[in-house]
Short mmCIF file of C-alpha atoms in Angstrom, two decimals:
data_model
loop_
_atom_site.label_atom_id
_atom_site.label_comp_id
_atom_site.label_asym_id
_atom_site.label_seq_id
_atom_site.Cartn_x
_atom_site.Cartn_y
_atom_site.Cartn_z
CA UNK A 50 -70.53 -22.81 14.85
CA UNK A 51 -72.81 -20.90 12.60
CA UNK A 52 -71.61 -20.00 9.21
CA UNK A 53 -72.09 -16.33 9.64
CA UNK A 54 -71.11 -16.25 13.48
CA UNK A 55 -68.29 -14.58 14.29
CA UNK A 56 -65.38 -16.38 16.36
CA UNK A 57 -64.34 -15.34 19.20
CA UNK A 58 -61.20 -16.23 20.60
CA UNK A 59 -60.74 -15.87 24.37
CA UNK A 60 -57.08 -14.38 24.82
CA UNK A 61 -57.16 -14.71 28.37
CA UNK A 62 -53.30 -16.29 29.19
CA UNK A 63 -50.43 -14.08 28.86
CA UNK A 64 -47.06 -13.67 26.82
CA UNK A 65 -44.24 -13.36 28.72
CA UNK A 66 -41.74 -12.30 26.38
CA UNK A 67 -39.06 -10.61 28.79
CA UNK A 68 -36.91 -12.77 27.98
CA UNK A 69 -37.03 -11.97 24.22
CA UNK A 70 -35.97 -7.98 25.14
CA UNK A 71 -33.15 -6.41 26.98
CA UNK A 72 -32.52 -2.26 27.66
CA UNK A 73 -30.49 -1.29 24.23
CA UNK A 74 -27.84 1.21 24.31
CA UNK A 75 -29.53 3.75 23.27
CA UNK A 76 -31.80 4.66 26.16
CA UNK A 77 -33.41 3.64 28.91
CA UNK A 78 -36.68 3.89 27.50
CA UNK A 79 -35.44 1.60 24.30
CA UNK A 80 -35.83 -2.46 23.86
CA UNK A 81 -33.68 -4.55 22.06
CA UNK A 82 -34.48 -7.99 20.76
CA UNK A 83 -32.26 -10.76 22.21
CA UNK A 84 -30.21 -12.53 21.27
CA UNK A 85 -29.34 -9.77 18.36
CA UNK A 86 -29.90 -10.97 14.89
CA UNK A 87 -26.65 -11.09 13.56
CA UNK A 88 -25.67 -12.44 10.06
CA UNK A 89 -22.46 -14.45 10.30
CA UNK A 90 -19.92 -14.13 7.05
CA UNK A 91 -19.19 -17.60 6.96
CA UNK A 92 -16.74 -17.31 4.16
CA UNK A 93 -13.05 -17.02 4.76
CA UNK A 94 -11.44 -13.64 3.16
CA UNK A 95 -10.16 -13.64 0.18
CA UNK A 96 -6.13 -12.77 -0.04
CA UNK A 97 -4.75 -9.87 -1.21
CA UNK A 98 -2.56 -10.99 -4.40
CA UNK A 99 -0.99 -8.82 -6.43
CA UNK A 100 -2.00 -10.35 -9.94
CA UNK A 101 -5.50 -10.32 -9.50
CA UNK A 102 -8.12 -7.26 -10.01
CA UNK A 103 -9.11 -5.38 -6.66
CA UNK A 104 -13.04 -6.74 -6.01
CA UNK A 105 -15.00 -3.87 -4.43
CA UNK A 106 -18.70 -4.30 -3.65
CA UNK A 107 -21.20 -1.54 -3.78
CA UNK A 108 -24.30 -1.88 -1.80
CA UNK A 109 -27.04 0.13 0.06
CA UNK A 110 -30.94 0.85 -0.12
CA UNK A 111 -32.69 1.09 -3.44
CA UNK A 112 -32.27 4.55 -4.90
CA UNK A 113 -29.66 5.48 -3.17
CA UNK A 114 -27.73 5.64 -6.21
CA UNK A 115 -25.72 2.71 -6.37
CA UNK A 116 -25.84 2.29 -10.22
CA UNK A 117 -25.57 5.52 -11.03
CA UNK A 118 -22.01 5.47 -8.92
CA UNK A 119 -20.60 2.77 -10.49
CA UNK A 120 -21.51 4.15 -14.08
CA UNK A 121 -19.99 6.82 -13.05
CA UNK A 122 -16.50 5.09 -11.56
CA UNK A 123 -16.49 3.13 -15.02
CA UNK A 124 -16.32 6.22 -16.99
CA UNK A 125 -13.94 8.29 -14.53
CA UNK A 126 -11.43 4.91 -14.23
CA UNK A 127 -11.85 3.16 -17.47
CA UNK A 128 -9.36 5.62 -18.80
CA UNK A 129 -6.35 4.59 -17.12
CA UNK A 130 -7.84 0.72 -15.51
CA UNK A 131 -8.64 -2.45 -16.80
CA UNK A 132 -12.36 -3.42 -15.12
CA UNK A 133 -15.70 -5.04 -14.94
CA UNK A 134 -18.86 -4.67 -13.19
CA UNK A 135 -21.06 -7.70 -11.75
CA UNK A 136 -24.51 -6.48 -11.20
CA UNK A 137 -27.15 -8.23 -9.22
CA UNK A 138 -30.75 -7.49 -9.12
CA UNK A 139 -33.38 -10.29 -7.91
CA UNK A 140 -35.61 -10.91 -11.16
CA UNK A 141 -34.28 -8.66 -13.73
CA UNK A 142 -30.87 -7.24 -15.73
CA UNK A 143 -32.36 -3.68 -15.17
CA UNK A 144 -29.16 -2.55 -13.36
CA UNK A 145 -26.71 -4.12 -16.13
CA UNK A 146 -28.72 -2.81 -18.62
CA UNK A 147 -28.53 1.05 -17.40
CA UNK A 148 -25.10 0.28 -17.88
CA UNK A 149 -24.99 -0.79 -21.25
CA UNK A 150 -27.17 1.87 -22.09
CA UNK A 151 -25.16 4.13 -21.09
CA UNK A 152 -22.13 3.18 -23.01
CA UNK A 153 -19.82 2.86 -19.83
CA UNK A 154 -18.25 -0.30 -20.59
CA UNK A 155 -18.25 -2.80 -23.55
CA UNK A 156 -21.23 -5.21 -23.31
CA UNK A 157 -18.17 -8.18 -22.04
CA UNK A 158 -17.32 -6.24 -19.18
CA UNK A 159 -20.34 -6.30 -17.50
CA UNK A 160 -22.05 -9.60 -16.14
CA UNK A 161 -25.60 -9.73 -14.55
CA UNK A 162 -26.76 -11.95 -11.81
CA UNK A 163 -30.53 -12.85 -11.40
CA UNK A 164 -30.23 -13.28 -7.30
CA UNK A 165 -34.13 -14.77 -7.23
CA UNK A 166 -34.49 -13.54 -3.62
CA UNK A 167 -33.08 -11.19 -1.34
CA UNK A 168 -30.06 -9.25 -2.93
CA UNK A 169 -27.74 -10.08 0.53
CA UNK A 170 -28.62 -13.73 -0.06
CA UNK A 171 -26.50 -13.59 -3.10
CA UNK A 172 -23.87 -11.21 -1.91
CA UNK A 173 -22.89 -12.61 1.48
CA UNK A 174 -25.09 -15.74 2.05
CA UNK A 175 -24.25 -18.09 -0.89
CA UNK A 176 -21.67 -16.30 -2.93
CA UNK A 177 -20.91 -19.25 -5.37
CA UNK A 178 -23.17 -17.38 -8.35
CA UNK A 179 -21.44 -13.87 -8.25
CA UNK A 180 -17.92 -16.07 -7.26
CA UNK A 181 -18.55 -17.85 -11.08
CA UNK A 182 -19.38 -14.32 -12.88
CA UNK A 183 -16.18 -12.62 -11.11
CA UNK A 184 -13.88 -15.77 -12.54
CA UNK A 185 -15.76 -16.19 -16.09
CA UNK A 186 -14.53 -12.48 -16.22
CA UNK A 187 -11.16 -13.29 -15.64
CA UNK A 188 -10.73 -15.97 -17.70
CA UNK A 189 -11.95 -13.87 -20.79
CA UNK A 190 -10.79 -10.54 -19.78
CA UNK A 191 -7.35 -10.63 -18.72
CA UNK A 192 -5.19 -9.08 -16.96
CA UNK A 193 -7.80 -6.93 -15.04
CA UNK A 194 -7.68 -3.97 -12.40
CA UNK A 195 -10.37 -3.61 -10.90
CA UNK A 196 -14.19 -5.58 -10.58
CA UNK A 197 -17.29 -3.64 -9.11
CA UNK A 198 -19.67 -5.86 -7.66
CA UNK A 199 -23.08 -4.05 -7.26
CA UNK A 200 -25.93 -5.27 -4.83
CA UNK A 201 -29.36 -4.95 -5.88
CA UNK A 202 -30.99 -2.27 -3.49
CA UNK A 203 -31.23 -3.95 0.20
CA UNK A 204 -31.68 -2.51 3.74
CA UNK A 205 -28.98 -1.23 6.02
CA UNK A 206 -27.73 -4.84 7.22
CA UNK A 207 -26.65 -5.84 3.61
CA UNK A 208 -23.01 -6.99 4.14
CA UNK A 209 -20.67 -8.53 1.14
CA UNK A 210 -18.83 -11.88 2.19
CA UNK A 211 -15.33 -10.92 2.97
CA UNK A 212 -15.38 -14.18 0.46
CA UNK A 213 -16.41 -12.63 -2.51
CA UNK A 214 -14.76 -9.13 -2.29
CA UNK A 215 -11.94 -7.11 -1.03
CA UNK A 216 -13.66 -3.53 -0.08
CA UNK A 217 -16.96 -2.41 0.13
CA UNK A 218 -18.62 0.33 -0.56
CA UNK A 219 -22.38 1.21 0.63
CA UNK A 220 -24.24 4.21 -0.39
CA UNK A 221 -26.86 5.78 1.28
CA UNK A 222 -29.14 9.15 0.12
CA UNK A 223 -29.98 12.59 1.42
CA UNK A 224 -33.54 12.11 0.21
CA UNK A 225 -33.95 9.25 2.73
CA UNK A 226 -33.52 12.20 5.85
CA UNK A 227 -30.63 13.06 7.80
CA UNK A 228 -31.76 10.42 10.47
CA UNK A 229 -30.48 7.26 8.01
CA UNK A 230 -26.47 7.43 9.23
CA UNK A 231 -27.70 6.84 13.60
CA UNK A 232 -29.64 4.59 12.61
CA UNK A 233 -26.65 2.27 11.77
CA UNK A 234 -26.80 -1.09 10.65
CA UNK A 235 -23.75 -2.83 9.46
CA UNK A 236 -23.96 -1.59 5.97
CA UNK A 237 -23.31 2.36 7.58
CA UNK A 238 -20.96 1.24 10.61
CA UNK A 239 -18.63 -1.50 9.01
CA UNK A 240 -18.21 -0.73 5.09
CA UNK A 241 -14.80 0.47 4.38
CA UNK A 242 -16.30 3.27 2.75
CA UNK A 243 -19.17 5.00 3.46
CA UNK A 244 -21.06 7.41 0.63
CA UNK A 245 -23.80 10.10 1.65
CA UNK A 246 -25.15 10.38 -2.03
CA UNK A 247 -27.47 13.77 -3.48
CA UNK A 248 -26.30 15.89 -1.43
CA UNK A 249 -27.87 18.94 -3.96
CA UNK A 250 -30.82 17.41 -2.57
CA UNK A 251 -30.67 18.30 1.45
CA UNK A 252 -32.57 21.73 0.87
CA UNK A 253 -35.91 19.97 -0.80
CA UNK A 254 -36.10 17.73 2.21
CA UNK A 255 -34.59 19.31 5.22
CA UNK A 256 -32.07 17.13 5.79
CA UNK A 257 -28.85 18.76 7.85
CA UNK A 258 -25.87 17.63 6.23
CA UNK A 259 -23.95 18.48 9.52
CA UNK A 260 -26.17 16.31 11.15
CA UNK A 261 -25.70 13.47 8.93
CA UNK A 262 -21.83 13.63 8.80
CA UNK A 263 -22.05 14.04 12.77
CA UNK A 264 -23.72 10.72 12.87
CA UNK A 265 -21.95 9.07 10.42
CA UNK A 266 -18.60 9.62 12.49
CA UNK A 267 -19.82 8.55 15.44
CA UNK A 268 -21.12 4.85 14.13
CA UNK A 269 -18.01 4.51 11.81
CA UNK A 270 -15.00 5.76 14.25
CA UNK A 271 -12.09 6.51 12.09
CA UNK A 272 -13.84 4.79 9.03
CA UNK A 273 -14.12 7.08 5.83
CA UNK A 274 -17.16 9.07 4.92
CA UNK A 275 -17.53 10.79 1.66
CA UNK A 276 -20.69 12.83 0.39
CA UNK A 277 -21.26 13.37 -2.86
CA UNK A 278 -23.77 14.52 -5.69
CA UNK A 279 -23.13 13.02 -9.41
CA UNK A 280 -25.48 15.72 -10.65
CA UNK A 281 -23.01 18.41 -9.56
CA UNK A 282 -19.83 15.77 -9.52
CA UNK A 283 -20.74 13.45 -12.51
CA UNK A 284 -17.11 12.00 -12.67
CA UNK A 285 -17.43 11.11 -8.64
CA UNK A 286 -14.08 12.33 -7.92
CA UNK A 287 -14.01 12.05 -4.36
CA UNK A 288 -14.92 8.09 -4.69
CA UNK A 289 -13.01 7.44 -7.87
CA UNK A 290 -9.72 8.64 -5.70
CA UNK A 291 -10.65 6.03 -2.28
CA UNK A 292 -10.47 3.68 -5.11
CA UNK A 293 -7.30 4.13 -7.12
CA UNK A 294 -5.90 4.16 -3.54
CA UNK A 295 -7.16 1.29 -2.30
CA UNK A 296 -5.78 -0.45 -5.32
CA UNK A 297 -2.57 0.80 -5.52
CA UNK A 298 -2.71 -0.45 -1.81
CA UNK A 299 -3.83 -4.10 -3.32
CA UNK A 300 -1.08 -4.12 -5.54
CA UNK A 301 1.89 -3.01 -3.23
#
């Protein structure tokens, strides 16, 4: 073949892939890949003991507000708790450092973890590097309450191990349209908790906030849903109270 002739490739068989799809619940006119592509915890839970700090994970898209949240949980339960944050981003301490910057916690309560690849690979896939930061913070930080274990930003299938933590959290944002909550994904149906974050945003991008906690309900069942907005709630009051329950739940 000539240099500067073009190839031609003659696509003359066909791909049966019907046995790839099958009709998905949500319509007739919908295809679902099979078999679904379902991440397996492969972890076994931790136990609830009384003596040691409540983990709770916080996870959800990038910008949804995840960092902001737990800076401002550390400043709303630091008062009254004993914690420490794990942060994990994939190349960078950018997370940690907004943190430290922002004078939430001393500089040896907070612990950042470089994931290197996909923030769920660290969270639920091989837990072993966030399991080391959680104990090196016990070991020099005792007795503590409570350890927030942030994501980095990740997609709405980004699950924590049941391994590494003992609630999660995951946060989603008005900006991202009132269409995010159907869309599901095990981050929105399964967390224990789920947050709609900037809601003083809705107006600037027509998202229906009825719509969203509609939605929300209907993937989560009985499962809690909180909205908030840390520009008009900086203390997150709403959130900060699901967690001193949940602990004095851990501790009973």
């Amino acid at each position: 073949m000539q240099a500067n002739q073009p190839h031609v490739h003659n696509h003359d068989h066909d791909h049966d892939i019907s046995h790839l799809l099958e009709p998905s619940h949500e319509g007739a006119n919908t295809l679902q890949a099979t078999p679904a592509h379902i991440h397996v915890d492969e972890e076994e839970p931790i136990t609830r003991q009384p003596k040691q700090a409540l983990r709770i994970g916080i996870g959800g898209p990038v910008g949804s507000g995840k960092t902001a949240l737990v800076a401002a949980l550390c400043k709303t339960l630091s008062k009254d708790l004993a914690l420490a944050v794990v942060t994990n981003d994939i190349y960078t301490t950018e997370d940690a450092d907004f943190l430290l910057r922002h004078g939430v916690l001393p500089a040896d309560r907070v612990t950042a973890v470089e994931t290197g690849a996909c923030p769920h690979t660290a969270i639920r896939d091989d837990i072993s590097t966030n399991l080391e930061a959680i104990e090196e913070l016990e070991e020099k930080l005792p007795p503590l309450d409570l350890i927030l274990v942030e994501s980095g930003g990740d997609n709405l299938t980004a699950t924590f191990s049941r391994g590494l933590i003992h609630q999660q959290i995951f946060v989603i944002d008005v900006a991202g349209g009132d269409k995010v909550p159907r869309k599901g994904g095990p981050g929105v149906t399964t967390s224990d908790l789920l947050v709609i974050n900037k809601t003083d945003l809705a107006s600037h991008v027509n998202a229906d906030l009825d719509v969203m906690d509609r939605d929300a309900k209907a993937k989560r069942g009985d499962l809690p849903v909180l909205f908030t907005s840390l520009t008009q709630d900086p203390a997150a009051t709403s959130v900060a109270a699901w967690v001193k329950e949940k602990l004095s739940e851990h501790t009973h």
